[in-house]
């Protein structure tokens, strides 16, 4: 049975998550559309107060946008494929990152998002209820809980994008616009 069925205990929660997550990702593209191409690779000065950790050294608008899509994809597939108690990895495949950055990166990230949504929609109730460990801090989650962690990761970096776009462009899209339509 598919977990998106309203007859499953987690069906309602997963359906709410899917609506909110899809809207967040699709609306987030507005930050990229608002940014002139010449500003997409700009990187803010990096010092002890402005950094994104060791895995993301070139924290440009474009790099953050691609990072979010890759993390969503890697983590959703890991949730689908891992056994209970397994560790969900950090997204460290730099070949995947560079392939997504090459060419039309917006189109590449949209294709990744579509694939990610298909994976998430196919999660079973058993999968959503299993316990996993996150490699980042060794914390334990249910798979459904970790989906909300994916939401939080993307939201966090959307705030970073908002700041970078405002520095480069002067104005950023309204986060709560969501383009109308039914929300969760």
PDB file of N, CA and C in Angstrom, residues 38-122:
ATOM      1  N   UNK A  38      24.876  37.073 -14.131  1.00  0.00           N
ATOM      2  CA  UNK A  38      26.222  37.469 -13.699  1.00  0.00           C
ATOM      3  C   UNK A  38      26.399  37.380 -12.184  1.00  0.00           C
ATOM      4  N   UNK A  39      25.292  37.356 -11.441  1.00  0.00           N
ATOM      5  CA  UNK A  39      25.369  37.305  -9.980  1.00  0.00           C
ATOM      6  C   UNK A  39      25.225  35.901  -9.407  1.00  0.00           C
ATOM      7  N   UNK A  40      24.891  34.928 -10.226  1.00  0.00           N
ATOM      8  CA  UNK A  40      24.635  33.575  -9.729  1.00  0.00           C
ATOM      9  C   UNK A  40      25.859  32.924  -9.091  1.00  0.00           C
ATOM     10  N   UNK A  41      27.063  33.273  -9.567  1.00  0.00           N
ATOM     11  CA  UNK A  41      28.286  32.660  -9.039  1.00  0.00           C
ATOM     12  C   UNK A  41      29.009  33.534  -8.021  1.00  0.00           C
ATOM     13  N   UNK A  42      28.439  34.701  -7.692  1.00  0.00           N
ATOM     14  CA  UNK A  42      29.064  35.576  -6.699  1.00  0.00           C
ATOM     15  C   UNK A  42      29.097  34.867  -5.352  1.00  0.00           C
ATOM     16  N   UNK A  43      30.211  35.009  -4.667  1.00  0.00           N
ATOM     17  CA  UNK A  43      30.379  34.406  -3.345  1.00  0.00           C
ATOM     18  C   UNK A  43      30.648  35.509  -2.336  1.00  0.00           C
ATOM     19  N   UNK A  44      29.928  35.512  -1.210  1.00  0.00           N
ATOM     20  CA  UNK A  44      30.187  36.529  -0.192  1.00  0.00           C
ATOM     21  C   UNK A  44      31.549  36.303   0.448  1.00  0.00           C
ATOM     22  N   UNK A  45      32.114  37.326   1.060  1.00  0.00           N
ATOM     23  CA  UNK A  45      33.379  37.133   1.762  1.00  0.00           C
ATOM     24  C   UNK A  45      33.202  36.047   2.825  1.00  0.00           C
ATOM     25  N   UNK A  46      34.180  35.184   2.948  1.00  0.00           N
ATOM     26  CA  UNK A  46      34.086  34.090   3.919  1.00  0.00           C
ATOM     27  C   UNK A  46      35.060  34.344   5.054  1.00  0.00           C
ATOM     28  N   UNK A  47      34.542  34.377   6.270  1.00  0.00           N
ATOM     29  CA  UNK A  47      35.382  34.501   7.453  1.00  0.00           C
ATOM     30  C   UNK A  47      34.789  33.630   8.546  1.00  0.00           C
ATOM     31  N   UNK A  48      35.208  33.801   9.756  1.00  0.00           N
ATOM     32  CA  UNK A  48      34.720  32.944  10.836  1.00  0.00           C
ATOM     33  C   UNK A  48      33.226  33.118  11.095  1.00  0.00           C
ATOM     34  N   UNK A  49      32.642  34.222  10.657  1.00  0.00           N
ATOM     35  CA  UNK A  49      31.229  34.455  10.889  1.00  0.00           C
ATOM     36  C   UNK A  49      30.344  34.153   9.691  1.00  0.00           C
ATOM     37  N   UNK A  50      30.933  34.043   8.510  1.00  0.00           N
ATOM     38  CA  UNK A  50      30.164  33.792   7.295  1.00  0.00           C
ATOM     39  C   UNK A  50      30.747  32.574   6.593  1.00  0.00           C
ATOM     40  N   UNK A  51      30.126  31.429   6.822  1.00  0.00           N
ATOM     41  CA  UNK A  51      30.557  30.212   6.144  1.00  0.00           C
ATOM     42  C   UNK A  51      29.433  29.196   6.200  1.00  0.00           C
ATOM     43  N   UNK A  52      29.537  28.184   5.358  1.00  0.00           N
ATOM     44  CA  UNK A  52      28.511  27.162   5.282  1.00  0.00           C
ATOM     45  C   UNK A  52      29.071  25.783   5.596  1.00  0.00           C
ATOM     46  N   UNK A  53      30.144  25.728   6.331  1.00  0.00           N
ATOM     47  CA  UNK A  53      30.727  24.445   6.698  1.00  0.00           C
ATOM     48  C   UNK A  53      31.779  23.997   5.703  1.00  0.00           C
ATOM     49  N   UNK A  54      32.269  22.802   5.893  1.00  0.00           N
ATOM     50  CA  UNK A  54      33.389  22.312   5.088  1.00  0.00           C
ATOM     51  C   UNK A  54      32.958  21.717   3.761  1.00  0.00           C
ATOM     52  N   UNK A  55      31.697  21.272   3.637  1.00  0.00           N
ATOM     53  CA  UNK A  55      31.270  20.605   2.403  1.00  0.00           C
ATOM     54  C   UNK A  55      30.890  21.591   1.306  1.00  0.00           C
ATOM     55  N   UNK A  56      30.524  22.802   1.659  1.00  0.00           N
ATOM     56  CA  UNK A  56      30.068  23.776   0.675  1.00  0.00           C
ATOM     57  C   UNK A  56      30.949  25.012   0.797  1.00  0.00           C
ATOM     58  N   UNK A  57      32.041  24.997   0.057  1.00  0.00           N
ATOM     59  CA  UNK A  57      33.017  26.084   0.164  1.00  0.00           C
ATOM     60  C   UNK A  57      32.664  27.270  -0.731  1.00  0.00           C
ATOM     61  N   UNK A  58      32.045  27.027  -1.843  1.00  0.00           N
ATOM     62  CA  UNK A  58      31.691  28.087  -2.793  1.00  0.00           C
ATOM     63  C   UNK A  58      30.193  28.352  -2.638  1.00  0.00           C
ATOM     64  N   UNK A  59      29.829  29.118  -1.623  1.00  0.00           N
ATOM     65  CA  UNK A  59      28.426  29.313  -1.263  1.00  0.00           C
ATOM     66  C   UNK A  59      27.777  30.405  -2.103  1.00  0.00           C
ATOM     67  N   UNK A  60      27.742  30.197  -3.406  1.00  0.00           N
ATOM     68  CA  UNK A  60      27.073  31.136  -4.293  1.00  0.00           C
ATOM     69  C   UNK A  60      25.590  30.803  -4.351  1.00  0.00           C
ATOM     70  N   UNK A  61      24.829  31.676  -4.956  1.00  0.00           N
ATOM     71  CA  UNK A  61      23.397  31.451  -5.137  1.00  0.00           C
ATOM     72  C   UNK A  61      23.184  30.149  -5.912  1.00  0.00           C
ATOM     73  N   UNK A  62      23.906  29.999  -7.001  1.00  0.00           N
ATOM     74  CA  UNK A  62      23.785  28.803  -7.839  1.00  0.00           C
ATOM     75  C   UNK A  62      24.185  27.543  -7.070  1.00  0.00           C
ATOM     76  N   UNK A  63      25.299  27.582  -6.356  1.00  0.00           N
ATOM     77  CA  UNK A  63      25.780  26.403  -5.627  1.00  0.00           C
ATOM     78  C   UNK A  63      24.806  25.990  -4.525  1.00  0.00           C
ATOM     79  N   UNK A  64      24.249  26.948  -3.796  1.00  0.00           N
ATOM     80  CA  UNK A  64      23.271  26.623  -2.753  1.00  0.00           C
ATOM     81  C   UNK A  64      22.005  26.018  -3.351  1.00  0.00           C
ATOM     82  N   UNK A  65      21.566  26.558  -4.457  1.00  0.00           N
ATOM     83  CA  UNK A  65      20.367  26.061  -5.125  1.00  0.00           C
ATOM     84  C   UNK A  65      20.556  24.605  -5.557  1.00  0.00           C
ATOM     85  N   UNK A  66      21.703  24.311  -6.148  1.00  0.00           N
ATOM     86  CA  UNK A  66      22.012  22.940  -6.579  1.00  0.00           C
ATOM     87  C   UNK A  66      22.193  22.030  -5.370  1.00  0.00           C
ATOM     88  N   UNK A  67      22.877  22.513  -4.347  1.00  0.00           N
ATOM     89  CA  UNK A  67      23.089  21.726  -3.126  1.00  0.00           C
ATOM     90  C   UNK A  67      21.761  21.260  -2.538  1.00  0.00           C
ATOM     91  N   UNK A  68      20.774  22.138  -2.486  1.00  0.00           N
ATOM     92  CA  UNK A  68      19.478  21.776  -1.918  1.00  0.00           C
ATOM     93  C   UNK A  68      18.821  20.645  -2.716  1.00  0.00           C
ATOM     94  N   UNK A  69      18.840  20.751  -4.038  1.00  0.00           N
ATOM     95  CA  UNK A  69      18.201  19.733  -4.885  1.00  0.00           C
ATOM     96  C   UNK A  69      18.892  18.386  -4.738  1.00  0.00           C
ATOM     97  N   UNK A  70      20.206  18.403  -4.667  1.00  0.00           N
ATOM     98  CA  UNK A  70      20.955  17.155  -4.527  1.00  0.00           C
ATOM     99  C   UNK A  70      20.698  16.526  -3.165  1.00  0.00           C
ATOM    100  N   UNK A  71      20.731  17.316  -2.116  1.00  0.00           N
ATOM    101  CA  UNK A  71      20.485  16.772  -0.776  1.00  0.00           C
ATOM    102  C   UNK A  71      19.089  16.153  -0.702  1.00  0.00           C
ATOM    103  N   UNK A  72      18.080  16.854  -1.215  1.00  0.00           N
ATOM    104  CA  UNK A  72      16.716  16.312  -1.235  1.00  0.00           C
ATOM    105  C   UNK A  72      16.697  14.941  -1.903  1.00  0.00           C
ATOM    106  N   UNK A  73      17.354  14.851  -3.059  1.00  0.00           N
ATOM    107  CA  UNK A  73      17.338  13.637  -3.860  1.00  0.00           C
ATOM    108  C   UNK A  73      18.094  12.492  -3.183  1.00  0.00           C
ATOM    109  N   UNK A  74      19.292  12.783  -2.712  1.00  0.00           N
ATOM    110  CA  UNK A  74      20.110  11.753  -2.056  1.00  0.00           C
ATOM    111  C   UNK A  74      19.399  11.233  -0.812  1.00  0.00           C
ATOM    112  N   UNK A  75      18.874  12.124  -0.008  1.00  0.00           N
ATOM    113  CA  UNK A  75      18.246  11.716   1.248  1.00  0.00           C
ATOM    114  C   UNK A  75      16.937  10.960   1.020  1.00  0.00           C
ATOM    115  N   UNK A  76      16.128  11.395   0.050  1.00  0.00           N
ATOM    116  CA  UNK A  76      14.866  10.678  -0.189  1.00  0.00           C
ATOM    117  C   UNK A  76      15.139   9.259  -0.687  1.00  0.00           C
ATOM    118  N   UNK A  77      16.107   9.097  -1.574  1.00  0.00           N
ATOM    119  CA  UNK A  77      16.454   7.753  -2.064  1.00  0.00           C
ATOM    120  C   UNK A  77      17.025   6.896  -0.940  1.00  0.00           C
ATOM    121  N   UNK A  78      17.809   7.510  -0.087  1.00  0.00           N
ATOM    122  CA  UNK A  78      18.367   6.775   1.038  1.00  0.00           C
ATOM    123  C   UNK A  78      17.270   6.302   1.978  1.00  0.00           C
ATOM    124  N   UNK A  79      16.285   7.166   2.256  1.00  0.00           N
ATOM    125  CA  UNK A  79      15.156   6.770   3.102  1.00  0.00           C
ATOM    126  C   UNK A  79      14.409   5.593   2.485  1.00  0.00           C
ATOM    127  N   UNK A  80      14.233   5.637   1.190  1.00  0.00           N
ATOM    128  CA  UNK A  80      13.526   4.567   0.489  1.00  0.00           C
ATOM    129  C   UNK A  80      14.296   3.249   0.554  1.00  0.00           C
ATOM    130  N   UNK A  81      15.618   3.329   0.387  1.00  0.00           N
ATOM    131  CA  UNK A  81      16.423   2.135   0.173  1.00  0.00           C
ATOM    132  C   UNK A  81      17.068   1.541   1.417  1.00  0.00           C
ATOM    133  N   UNK A  82      17.244   2.315   2.465  1.00  0.00           N
ATOM    134  CA  UNK A  82      17.991   1.816   3.617  1.00  0.00           C
ATOM    135  C   UNK A  82      17.140   0.902   4.498  1.00  0.00           C
ATOM    136  N   UNK A  83      17.819   0.042   5.203  1.00  0.00           N
ATOM    137  CA  UNK A  83      17.155  -0.843   6.169  1.00  0.00           C
ATOM    138  C   UNK A  83      16.979  -0.090   7.480  1.00  0.00           C
ATOM    139  N   UNK A  84      16.037  -0.531   8.319  1.00  0.00           N
ATOM    140  CA  UNK A  84      15.897   0.104   9.633  1.00  0.00           C
ATOM    141  C   UNK A  84      17.241   0.111  10.373  1.00  0.00           C
ATOM    142  N   UNK A  85      17.568   1.250  10.965  1.00  0.00           N
ATOM    143  CA  UNK A  85      18.817   1.392  11.704  1.00  0.00           C
ATOM    144  C   UNK A  85      20.002   1.825  10.869  1.00  0.00           C
ATOM    145  N   UNK A  86      19.859   1.830   9.534  1.00  0.00           N
ATOM    146  CA  UNK A  86      20.959   2.263   8.666  1.00  0.00           C
ATOM    147  C   UNK A  86      21.193   3.763   8.807  1.00  0.00           C
ATOM    148  N   UNK A  87      22.341   4.199   8.321  1.00  0.00           N
ATOM    149  CA  UNK A  87      22.721   5.601   8.365  1.00  0.00           C
ATOM    150  C   UNK A  87      22.423   6.270   7.033  1.00  0.00           C
ATOM    151  N   UNK A  88      21.736   7.394   7.091  1.00  0.00           N
ATOM    152  CA  UNK A  88      21.465   8.222   5.916  1.00  0.00           C
ATOM    153  C   UNK A  88      22.693   9.109   5.715  1.00  0.00           C
ATOM    154  N   UNK A  89      23.332   9.017   4.533  1.00  0.00           N
ATOM    155  CA  UNK A  89      24.601   9.707   4.320  1.00  0.00           C
ATOM    156  C   UNK A  89      24.459  11.206   4.065  1.00  0.00           C
ATOM    157  N   UNK A  90      25.569  11.891   4.191  1.00  0.00           N
ATOM    158  CA  UNK A  90      25.656  13.279   3.750  1.00  0.00           C
ATOM    159  C   UNK A  90      25.814  13.273   2.229  1.00  0.00           C
ATOM    160  N   UNK A  91      25.288  14.273   1.535  1.00  0.00           N
ATOM    161  CA  UNK A  91      25.419  14.325   0.070  1.00  0.00           C
ATOM    162  C   UNK A  91      26.821  14.804  -0.326  1.00  0.00           C
ATOM    163  N   UNK A  92      27.724  13.879  -0.543  1.00  0.00           N
ATOM    164  CA  UNK A  92      29.127  14.236  -0.797  1.00  0.00           C
ATOM    165  C   UNK A  92      29.624  13.944  -2.210  1.00  0.00           C
ATOM    166  N   UNK A  93      28.778  13.483  -3.110  1.00  0.00           N
ATOM    167  CA  UNK A  93      29.214  13.097  -4.455  1.00  0.00           C
ATOM    168  C   UNK A  93      29.448  14.353  -5.300  1.00  0.00           C
ATOM    169  N   UNK A  94      30.698  14.748  -5.398  1.00  0.00           N
ATOM    170  CA  UNK A  94      31.025  15.977  -6.124  1.00  0.00           C
ATOM    171  C   UNK A  94      30.812  15.825  -7.632  1.00  0.00           C
ATOM    172  N   UNK A  95      30.902  14.614  -8.166  1.00  0.00           N
ATOM    173  CA  UNK A  95      30.591  14.414  -9.585  1.00  0.00           C
ATOM    174  C   UNK A  95      29.117  14.713  -9.852  1.00  0.00           C
ATOM    175  N   UNK A  96      28.242  14.257  -8.968  1.00  0.00           N
ATOM    176  CA  UNK A  96      26.809  14.537  -9.052  1.00  0.00           C
ATOM    177  C   UNK A  96      26.573  16.045  -8.972  1.00  0.00           C
ATOM    178  N   UNK A  97      27.258  16.689  -8.045  1.00  0.00           N
ATOM    179  CA  UNK A  97      27.130  18.140  -7.870  1.00  0.00           C
ATOM    180  C   UNK A  97      27.536  18.882  -9.143  1.00  0.00           C
ATOM    181  N   UNK A  98      28.707  18.555  -9.689  1.00  0.00           N
ATOM    182  CA  UNK A  98      29.199  19.262 -10.882  1.00  0.00           C
ATOM    183  C   UNK A  98      28.341  18.953 -12.111  1.00  0.00           C
ATOM    184  N   UNK A  99      27.849  17.725 -12.227  1.00  0.00           N
ATOM    185  CA  UNK A  99      26.972  17.389 -13.355  1.00  0.00           C
ATOM    186  C   UNK A  99      25.676  18.186 -13.285  1.00  0.00           C
ATOM    187  N   UNK A 100      25.167  18.398 -12.094  1.00  0.00           N
ATOM    188  CA  UNK A 100      23.931  19.175 -11.927  1.00  0.00           C
ATOM    189  C   UNK A 100      24.182  20.657 -12.179  1.00  0.00           C
ATOM    190  N   UNK A 101      25.371  21.140 -11.831  1.00  0.00           N
ATOM    191  CA  UNK A 101      25.730  22.549 -12.054  1.00  0.00           C
ATOM    192  C   UNK A 101      25.927  22.857 -13.543  1.00  0.00           C
ATOM    193  N   UNK A 102      26.366  21.857 -14.314  1.00  0.00           N
ATOM    194  CA  UNK A 102      26.698  22.073 -15.725  1.00  0.00           C
ATOM    195  C   UNK A 102      25.444  22.289 -16.571  1.00  0.00           C
ATOM    196  N   UNK A 103      25.588  23.098 -17.601  1.00  0.00           N
ATOM    197  CA  UNK A 103      24.486  23.335 -18.521  1.00  0.00           C
ATOM    198  C   UNK A 103      23.378  24.143 -17.869  1.00  0.00           C
ATOM    199  N   UNK A 104      22.155  23.752 -18.130  1.00  0.00           N
ATOM    200  CA  UNK A 104      20.999  24.447 -17.584  1.00  0.00           C
ATOM    201  C   UNK A 104      20.726  23.899 -16.179  1.00  0.00           C
ATOM    202  N   UNK A 105      21.347  24.499 -15.182  1.00  0.00           N
ATOM    203  CA  UNK A 105      21.248  23.983 -13.820  1.00  0.00           C
ATOM    204  C   UNK A 105      19.834  24.069 -13.260  1.00  0.00           C
ATOM    205  N   UNK A 106      19.049  25.051 -13.712  1.00  0.00           N
ATOM    206  CA  UNK A 106      17.669  25.146 -13.239  1.00  0.00           C
ATOM    207  C   UNK A 106      16.869  23.953 -13.767  1.00  0.00           C
ATOM    208  N   UNK A 107      17.023  23.648 -15.037  1.00  0.00           N
ATOM    209  CA  UNK A 107      16.346  22.484 -15.617  1.00  0.00           C
ATOM    210  C   UNK A 107      16.830  21.200 -14.936  1.00  0.00           C
ATOM    211  N   UNK A 108      18.118  21.103 -14.669  1.00  0.00           N
ATOM    212  CA  UNK A 108      18.679  19.923 -13.998  1.00  0.00           C
ATOM    213  C   UNK A 108      18.082  19.748 -12.602  1.00  0.00           C
ATOM    214  N   UNK A 109      17.966  20.853 -11.855  1.00  0.00           N
ATOM    215  CA  UNK A 109      17.410  20.740 -10.497  1.00  0.00           C
ATOM    216  C   UNK A 109      15.915  20.441 -10.538  1.00  0.00           C
ATOM    217  N   UNK A 110      15.208  20.939 -11.547  1.00  0.00           N
ATOM    218  CA  UNK A 110      13.776  20.629 -11.667  1.00  0.00           C
ATOM    219  C   UNK A 110      13.583  19.139 -11.960  1.00  0.00           C
ATOM    220  N   UNK A 111      14.443  18.576 -12.812  1.00  0.00           N
ATOM    221  CA  UNK A 111      14.362  17.134 -13.092  1.00  0.00           C
ATOM    222  C   UNK A 111      14.656  16.337 -11.816  1.00  0.00           C
ATOM    223  N   UNK A 112      15.640  16.782 -11.035  1.00  0.00           N
ATOM    224  CA  UNK A 112      15.927  16.116  -9.760  1.00  0.00           C
ATOM    225  C   UNK A 112      14.740  16.218  -8.814  1.00  0.00           C
ATOM    226  N   UNK A 113      14.115  17.384  -8.764  1.00  0.00           N
ATOM    227  CA  UNK A 113      12.958  17.554  -7.883  1.00  0.00           C
ATOM    228  C   UNK A 113      11.817  16.628  -8.296  1.00  0.00           C
ATOM    229  N   UNK A 114      11.561  16.526  -9.595  1.00  0.00           N
ATOM    230  CA  UNK A 114      10.501  15.634 -10.065  1.00  0.00           C
ATOM    231  C   UNK A 114      10.798  14.192  -9.647  1.00  0.00           C
ATOM    232  N   UNK A 115      12.043  13.780  -9.791  1.00  0.00           N
ATOM    233  CA  UNK A 115      12.444  12.435  -9.374  1.00  0.00           C
ATOM    234  C   UNK A 115      12.289  12.270  -7.859  1.00  0.00           C
ATOM    235  N   UNK A 116      12.711  13.280  -7.110  1.00  0.00           N
ATOM    236  CA  UNK A 116      12.596  13.251  -5.646  1.00  0.00           C
ATOM    237  C   UNK A 116      11.136  13.128  -5.222  1.00  0.00           C
ATOM    238  N   UNK A 117      10.255  13.895  -5.854  1.00  0.00           N
ATOM    239  CA  UNK A 117       8.824  13.818  -5.514  1.00  0.00           C
ATOM    240  C   UNK A 117       8.277  12.419  -5.797  1.00  0.00           C
ATOM    241  N   UNK A 118       8.682  11.821  -6.921  1.00  0.00           N
ATOM    242  CA  UNK A 118       8.232  10.459  -7.226  1.00  0.00           C
ATOM    243  C   UNK A 118       8.690   9.478  -6.152  1.00  0.00           C
ATOM    244  N   UNK A 119       9.944   9.619  -5.705  1.00  0.00           N
ATOM    245  CA  UNK A 119      10.461   8.746  -4.643  1.00  0.00           C
ATOM    246  C   UNK A 119       9.644   8.945  -3.376  1.00  0.00           C
ATOM    247  N   UNK A 120       9.437  10.196  -2.986  1.00  0.00           N
ATOM    248  CA  UNK A 120       8.710  10.488  -1.748  1.00  0.00           C
ATOM    249  C   UNK A 120       7.270   9.986  -1.812  1.00  0.00           C
ATOM    250  N   UNK A 121       6.605  10.158  -2.953  1.00  0.00           N
ATOM    251  CA  UNK A 121       5.226   9.684  -3.106  1.00  0.00           C
ATOM    252  C   UNK A 121       5.130   8.168  -2.995  1.00  0.00           C
ATOM    253  N   UNK A 122       6.195   7.477  -3.344  1.00  0.00           N
ATOM    254  CA  UNK A 122       6.193   6.022  -3.318  1.00  0.00           C
ATOM    255  C   UNK A 122       6.578   5.408  -1.983  1.00  0.00           C
TER     256      UNK A 122
END
